[in-house]
PDB file of C-alpha atoms in Angstrom:
ATOM      1  CA  MET A 425     155.296 -16.543  22.361  1.00  0.00           C
ATOM      2  CA  ASP A 426     153.469 -13.242  21.165  1.00  0.00           C
ATOM      3  CA  THR A 427     155.572 -10.222  21.869  1.00  0.00           C
ATOM      4  CA  GLN A 428     153.435  -7.731  20.141  1.00  0.00           C
ATOM      5  CA  PRO A 429     151.782  -5.188  22.372  1.00  0.00           C
ATOM      6  CA  ARG A 430     148.009  -5.646  22.712  1.00  0.00           C
ATOM      7  CA  GLN A 431     146.027  -3.021  21.035  1.00  0.00           C
ATOM      8  CA  PRO A 432     143.145  -1.532  23.008  1.00  0.00           C
ATOM      9  CA  ALA A 433     139.882  -2.814  21.996  1.00  0.00           C
ATOM     10  CA  LYS A 434     138.207  -0.278  19.607  1.00  0.00           C
ATOM     11  CA  PRO A 435     134.852   1.151  21.024  1.00  0.00           C
ATOM     12  CA  LEU A 436     131.776  -0.404  19.741  1.00  0.00           C
ATOM     13  CA  ARG A 437     129.582   1.503  17.456  1.00  0.00           C
ATOM     14  CA  ALA A 438     126.283   2.655  19.013  1.00  0.00           C
ATOM     15  CA  ASP A 439     124.305  -0.006  17.437  1.00  0.00           C
ATOM     16  CA  ALA A 440     126.677  -2.763  18.369  1.00  0.00           C
ATOM     17  CA  ARG A 441     126.897  -1.427  21.908  1.00  0.00           C
ATOM     18  CA  ARG A 442     122.956  -1.305  22.062  1.00  0.00           C
ATOM     19  CA  ASN A 443     122.743  -4.905  20.746  1.00  0.00           C
ATOM     20  CA  ARG A 444     125.320  -5.947  23.364  1.00  0.00           C
ATOM     21  CA  GLU A 445     123.281  -4.432  26.152  1.00  0.00           C
ATOM     22  CA  ARG A 446     119.978  -6.146  24.927  1.00  0.00           C
ATOM     23  CA  VAL A 447     121.839  -9.570  24.756  1.00  0.00           C
ATOM     24  CA  LEU A 448     123.184  -8.994  28.368  1.00  0.00           C
ATOM     25  CA  ALA A 449     119.696  -7.887  29.691  1.00  0.00           C
ATOM     26  CA  ALA A 450     117.912 -10.794  28.020  1.00  0.00           C
ATOM     27  CA  ALA A 451     120.566 -13.254  29.171  1.00  0.00           C
ATOM     28  CA  ARG A 452     120.337 -11.975  32.807  1.00  0.00           C
ATOM     29  CA  GLU A 453     116.461 -12.325  32.660  1.00  0.00           C
ATOM     30  CA  ILE A 454     116.559 -15.850  31.037  1.00  0.00           C
ATOM     31  CA  PHE A 455     119.275 -17.218  33.376  1.00  0.00           C
ATOM     32  CA  GLU A 456     117.453 -15.944  36.414  1.00  0.00           C
ATOM     33  CA  ALA A 457     114.241 -17.412  35.225  1.00  0.00           C
ATOM     34  CA  GLU A 458     115.377 -20.814  33.619  1.00  0.00           C
ATOM     35  CA  GLY A 459     118.862 -21.252  34.970  1.00  0.00           C
ATOM     36  CA  VAL A 460     122.321 -20.824  33.353  1.00  0.00           C
ATOM     37  CA  PHE A 461     121.972 -23.749  30.927  1.00  0.00           C
ATOM     38  CA  ALA A 462     119.352 -21.925  28.812  1.00  0.00           C
ATOM     39  CA  PRO A 463     120.373 -21.944  25.184  1.00  0.00           C
ATOM     40  CA  LEU A 464     122.197 -18.989  23.641  1.00  0.00           C
ATOM     41  CA  ASP A 465     119.686 -19.169  20.578  1.00  0.00           C
ATOM     42  CA  GLU A 466     116.935 -18.414  23.132  1.00  0.00           C
ATOM     43  CA  ILE A 467     118.841 -15.408  24.481  1.00  0.00           C
ATOM     44  CA  ALA A 468     119.286 -14.069  20.909  1.00  0.00           C
ATOM     45  CA  ARG A 469     115.506 -14.467  20.184  1.00  0.00           C
ATOM     46  CA  ARG A 470     114.483 -12.611  23.396  1.00  0.00           C
ATOM     47  CA  ALA A 471     117.100  -9.889  22.723  1.00  0.00           C
ATOM     48  CA  GLY A 472     115.812  -9.474  19.137  1.00  0.00           C
ATOM     49  CA  VAL A 473     119.083 -10.191  17.517  1.00  0.00           C
ATOM     50  CA  GLY A 474     120.429 -12.933  15.481  1.00  0.00           C
ATOM     51  CA  ALA A 475     122.514 -15.824  16.901  1.00  0.00           C
ATOM     52  CA  GLY A 476     125.542 -14.577  15.049  1.00  0.00           C
ATOM     53  CA  THR A 477     125.339 -11.179  16.910  1.00  0.00           C
ATOM     54  CA  VAL A 478     125.335 -13.008  20.506  1.00  0.00           C
ATOM     55  CA  TYR A 479     128.292 -15.297  19.259  1.00  0.00           C
ATOM     56  CA  ARG A 480     129.991 -12.144  17.916  1.00  0.00           C
ATOM     57  CA  HIS A 481     130.054 -10.444  21.276  1.00  0.00           C
ATOM     58  CA  PHE A 482     130.187 -13.679  23.426  1.00  0.00           C
ATOM     59  CA  PRO A 483     131.792 -16.567  21.713  1.00  0.00           C
ATOM     60  CA  THR A 484     130.948 -18.976  24.560  1.00  0.00           C
ATOM     61  CA  LYS A 485     128.377 -19.112  27.295  1.00  0.00           C
ATOM     62  CA  GLU A 486     131.321 -18.618  29.775  1.00  0.00           C
ATOM     63  CA  ALA A 487     132.070 -15.338  28.165  1.00  0.00           C
ATOM     64  CA  LEU A 488     128.435 -14.269  28.343  1.00  0.00           C
ATOM     65  CA  LEU A 489     128.513 -15.173  32.131  1.00  0.00           C
ATOM     66  CA  GLU A 490     131.732 -13.356  32.726  1.00  0.00           C
ATOM     67  CA  ALA A 491     130.326 -10.189  31.349  1.00  0.00           C
ATOM     68  CA  ILE A 492     127.228 -10.623  33.513  1.00  0.00           C
ATOM     69  CA  VAL A 493     129.278 -11.052  36.685  1.00  0.00           C
ATOM     70  CA  VAL A 494     131.635  -8.178  35.951  1.00  0.00           C
ATOM     71  CA  GLY A 495     128.521  -5.848  34.827  1.00  0.00           C
ATOM     72  CA  ASN A 496     126.930  -6.749  38.346  1.00  0.00           C
ATOM     73  CA  MET A 497     130.147  -5.753  40.028  1.00  0.00           C
ATOM     74  CA  GLU A 498     130.233  -2.523  38.081  1.00  0.00           C
ATOM     75  CA  ALA A 499     126.643  -1.709  39.027  1.00  0.00           C
ATOM     76  CA  LEU A 500     127.451  -2.373  42.805  1.00  0.00           C
ATOM     77  CA  ILE A 501     130.367  -0.046  42.590  1.00  0.00           C
ATOM     78  CA  GLU A 502     128.301   2.609  40.936  1.00  0.00           C
ATOM     79  CA  GLU A 503     125.585   1.995  43.616  1.00  0.00           C
ATOM     80  CA  ALA A 504     128.020   2.364  46.349  1.00  0.00           C
ATOM     81  CA  ALA A 505     129.294   5.597  44.963  1.00  0.00           C
ATOM     82  CA  LEU A 506     125.748   7.009  45.041  1.00  0.00           C
ATOM     83  CA  LEU A 507     125.186   5.774  48.578  1.00  0.00           C
ATOM     84  CA  CYS A 508     128.479   7.709  49.628  1.00  0.00           C
ATOM     85  CA  GLU A 509     126.677  10.933  48.770  1.00  0.00           C
ATOM     86  CA  ALA A 510     123.616   9.977  50.920  1.00  0.00           C
ATOM     87  CA  GLY A 511     123.076  11.949  54.199  1.00  0.00           C
ATOM     88  CA  ASP A 512     122.840   8.977  56.448  1.00  0.00           C
ATOM     89  CA  PRO A 513     126.012   6.703  56.651  1.00  0.00           C
ATOM     90  CA  GLU A 514     124.338   4.079  58.758  1.00  0.00           C
ATOM     91  CA  ALA A 515     121.362   3.602  56.245  1.00  0.00           C
ATOM     92  CA  ALA A 516     123.815   3.799  53.418  1.00  0.00           C
ATOM     93  CA  PHE A 517     126.252   1.113  54.741  1.00  0.00           C
ATOM     94  CA  PHE A 518     123.386  -1.369  55.716  1.00  0.00           C
ATOM     95  CA  ALA A 519     121.616  -0.696  52.373  1.00  0.00           C
ATOM     96  CA  PHE A 520     124.716  -1.627  50.514  1.00  0.00           C
ATOM     97  CA  PHE A 521     125.426  -4.617  52.929  1.00  0.00           C
ATOM     98  CA  GLU A 522     121.959  -6.025  52.187  1.00  0.00           C
ATOM     99  CA  ARG A 523     122.366  -5.409  48.417  1.00  0.00           C
ATOM    100  CA  MET A 524     125.676  -7.193  48.340  1.00  0.00           C
ATOM    101  CA  VAL A 525     124.120 -10.281  49.894  1.00  0.00           C
ATOM    102  CA  GLU A 526     121.236 -10.147  47.424  1.00  0.00           C
ATOM    103  CA  GLN A 527     123.582  -9.637  44.376  1.00  0.00           C
ATOM    104  CA  GLY A 528     125.812 -12.341  45.812  1.00  0.00           C
ATOM    105  CA  ALA A 529     123.036 -14.879  45.873  1.00  0.00           C
ATOM    106  CA  ALA A 530     122.033 -14.063  42.366  1.00  0.00           C
ATOM    107  CA  ASN A 531     125.771 -14.315  41.071  1.00  0.00           C
ATOM    108  CA  ARG A 532     126.241 -17.831  42.713  1.00  0.00           C
ATOM    109  CA  ALA A 533     124.890 -19.732  39.801  1.00  0.00           C
ATOM    110  CA  PHE A 534     126.852 -17.745  37.346  1.00  0.00           C
ATOM    111  CA  THR A 535     130.121 -18.078  39.212  1.00  0.00           C
ATOM    112  CA  GLY A 536     129.431 -21.673  39.902  1.00  0.00           C
ATOM    113  CA  VAL A 537     129.219 -22.489  36.204  1.00  0.00           C
ATOM    114  CA  LEU A 538     132.233 -20.419  35.587  1.00  0.00           C
ATOM    115  CA  THR A 539     134.304 -22.334  38.207  1.00  0.00           C
ATOM    116  CA  ARG A 540     133.054 -25.775  36.878  1.00  0.00           C
ATOM    117  CA  ALA A 541     134.246 -24.619  33.400  1.00  0.00           C
ATOM    118  CA  GLY A 542     137.713 -24.016  34.712  1.00  0.00           C
ATOM    119  CA  VAL A 543     137.342 -20.084  34.842  1.00  0.00           C
ATOM    120  CA  ASP A 544     139.307 -18.403  37.617  1.00  0.00           C
ATOM    121  CA  VAL A 545     136.433 -16.045  38.833  1.00  0.00           C
ATOM    122  CA  ARG A 546     138.936 -13.822  40.749  1.00  0.00           C
ATOM    123  CA  SER A 547     140.882 -13.111  37.596  1.00  0.00           C
ATOM    124  CA  VAL A 548     137.677 -12.302  35.733  1.00  0.00           C
ATOM    125  CA  ALA A 549     136.697  -9.838  38.405  1.00  0.00           C
ATOM    126  CA  GLY A 550     140.225  -8.332  38.342  1.00  0.00           C
ATOM    127  CA  HIS A 551     140.507  -4.862  39.572  1.00  0.00           C
ATOM    128  CA  ARG A 552     136.678  -4.643  39.922  1.00  0.00           C
ATOM    129  CA  GLY A 553     136.813  -6.865  42.925  1.00  0.00           C
ATOM    130  CA  ARG A 554     139.410  -4.524  44.632  1.00  0.00           C
ATOM    131  CA  ASP A 555     137.183  -1.563  43.567  1.00  0.00           C
ATOM    132  CA  LEU A 556     134.098  -3.266  45.261  1.00  0.00           C
ATOM    133  CA  LEU A 557     136.026  -3.841  48.400  1.00  0.00           C
ATOM    134  CA  ASP A 558     137.218  -0.329  48.405  1.00  0.00           C
ATOM    135  CA  ALA A 559     133.535   0.814  47.956  1.00  0.00           C
ATOM    136  CA  LEU A 560     132.558  -1.302  50.929  1.00  0.00           C
ATOM    137  CA  ALA A 561     135.442   0.073  52.883  1.00  0.00           C
ATOM    138  CA  THR A 562     134.486   3.733  52.254  1.00  0.00           C
ATOM    139  CA  LEU A 563     130.775   3.069  53.247  1.00  0.00           C
ATOM    140  CA  LEU A 564     132.025   1.112  56.367  1.00  0.00           C
ATOM    141  CA  THR A 565     134.417   3.903  57.393  1.00  0.00           C
ATOM    142  CA  ARG A 566     131.746   6.570  56.954  1.00  0.00           C
ATOM    143  CA  ALA A 567     129.268   4.493  59.268  1.00  0.00           C
ATOM    144  CA  GLN A 568     132.185   3.882  61.849  1.00  0.00           C
ATOM    145  CA  ARG A 569     132.903   7.596  61.962  1.00  0.00           C
ATOM    146  CA  ALA A 570     129.221   8.372  62.533  1.00  0.00           C
ATOM    147  CA  GLY A 571     129.359   5.993  65.508  1.00  0.00           C
ATOM    148  CA  LYS A 572     126.727   3.680  63.886  1.00  0.00           C
ATOM    149  CA  VAL A 573     128.992   0.630  63.252  1.00  0.00           C
ATOM    150  CA  ARG A 574     131.537  -1.195  65.347  1.00  0.00           C
ATOM    151  CA  GLU A 575     135.031   0.366  64.933  1.00  0.00           C
ATOM    152  CA  ASP A 576     136.965  -2.969  65.291  1.00  0.00           C
ATOM    153  CA  LEU A 577     135.899  -4.347  61.815  1.00  0.00           C
ATOM    154  CA  THR A 578     137.638  -3.907  58.532  1.00  0.00           C
ATOM    155  CA  ALA A 579     136.055  -4.175  55.040  1.00  0.00           C
ATOM    156  CA  GLN A 580     137.723  -7.653  54.521  1.00  0.00           C
ATOM    157  CA  GLN A 581     135.991  -8.965  57.650  1.00  0.00           C
ATOM    158  CA  VAL A 582     132.613  -7.441  56.637  1.00  0.00           C
ATOM    159  CA  LYS A 583     132.946  -9.315  53.300  1.00  0.00           C
ATOM    160  CA  ALA A 584     133.747 -12.469  55.088  1.00  0.00           C
ATOM    161  CA  LEU A 585     130.426 -11.920  57.070  1.00  0.00           C
ATOM    162  CA  LEU A 586     128.674 -11.398  53.827  1.00  0.00           C
ATOM    163  CA  VAL A 587     130.157 -14.794  52.480  1.00  0.00           C
ATOM    164  CA  GLY A 588     128.959 -16.257  55.779  1.00  0.00           C
ATOM    165  CA  VAL A 589     125.567 -15.136  55.261  1.00  0.00           C
ATOM    166  CA  LEU A 590     125.498 -16.545  51.809  1.00  0.00           C
ATOM    167  CA  ALA A 591     126.893 -19.940  52.697  1.00  0.00           C
ATOM    168  CA  GLY A 592     124.578 -20.176  55.765  1.00  0.00           C
ATOM    169  CA  GLY A 593     121.505 -19.345  53.666  1.00  0.00           C
ATOM    170  CA  ASP A 594     122.482 -22.167  51.291  1.00  0.00           C
ATOM    171  CA  TRP A 595     123.044 -24.560  54.135  1.00  0.00           C
ATOM    172  CA  LEU A 596     119.554 -23.630  55.510  1.00  0.00           C
ATOM    173  CA  GLY A 597     117.902 -24.412  52.230  1.00  0.00           C
ATOM    174  CA  GLY A 598     118.844 -21.311  50.124  1.00  0.00           C
ATOM    175  CA  THR A 599     115.674 -19.371  50.444  1.00  0.00           C
ATOM    176  CA  GLN A 600     115.545 -15.567  50.428  1.00  0.00           C
ATOM    177  CA  GLU A 601     113.844 -15.711  53.914  1.00  0.00           C
ATOM    178  CA  ASP A 602     116.689 -17.624  55.342  1.00  0.00           C
ATOM    179  CA  ARG A 603     119.200 -15.135  53.963  1.00  0.00           C
ATOM    180  CA  ARG A 604     117.344 -12.146  55.184  1.00  0.00           C
ATOM    181  CA  HIS A 605     117.097 -13.619  58.723  1.00  0.00           C
ATOM    182  CA  LEU A 606     120.738 -14.187  58.749  1.00  0.00           C
ATOM    183  CA  LEU A 607     121.405 -10.937  57.364  1.00  0.00           C
ATOM    184  CA  LYS A 608     119.318  -9.292  60.245  1.00  0.00           C
ATOM    185  CA  VAL A 609     121.360 -11.213  62.884  1.00  0.00           C
ATOM    186  CA  VAL A 610     124.588 -10.039  61.463  1.00  0.00           C
ATOM    187  CA  ALA A 611     123.603  -6.549  60.799  1.00  0.00           C
ATOM    188  CA  ASP A 612     122.444  -6.257  64.434  1.00  0.00           C
ATOM    189  CA  GLY A 613     125.935  -7.555  65.528  1.00  0.00           C
ATOM    190  CA  LEU A 614     127.639  -4.850  63.301  1.00  0.00           C
ATOM    191  CA  ARG A 615     125.673  -1.974  64.978  1.00  0.00           C
ATOM    192  CA  LEU A 616     127.364  -0.028  67.632  1.00  0.00           C
ATOM    193  CA  ARG A 617     125.466  -0.254  70.766  1.00  0.00           C
ATOM    194  CA  GLU A 618     124.918   3.137  72.589  1.00  0.00           C
TER     195      GLU A 618
END
């Protein structure tokens, strides 16, 4: 058993960081258009880097998918922080609620491949999953204090409703229209009636 303390990862050089971001952007674009089974060589070509650069940053497709999922979560957390500064707590909460459903639908293919490969997606998400739930809780509390959202809900319950919208949308056929209709019905139920 290795008892050596782990050294923190060295920060990437600026050019390596740019290459990594180009690979991630190309991968997101290709995976969304062609599915998660697109070859890594095509991602390298689209990113304008060599295949070795892709494999240096992401030795497996699963590592690349993990980075995309984590990056998507981090973007949602940043978006929630910006929405917390918005003047209208109701609009901020429902905008984030809708955004989480859209992002959840986009992430399902990625997380499905990871799960089938034996990756524990919750451990990949790590503290970001908790941070995302905290961000949702902050927006929910603001909307509740403003008298716009039911006060008998927790962030965990709202997340369960988000999962339900995604599962229900899949059951109905997986179209964006189905998800949006379910989202509207759930959002109407979350609003506090005056």
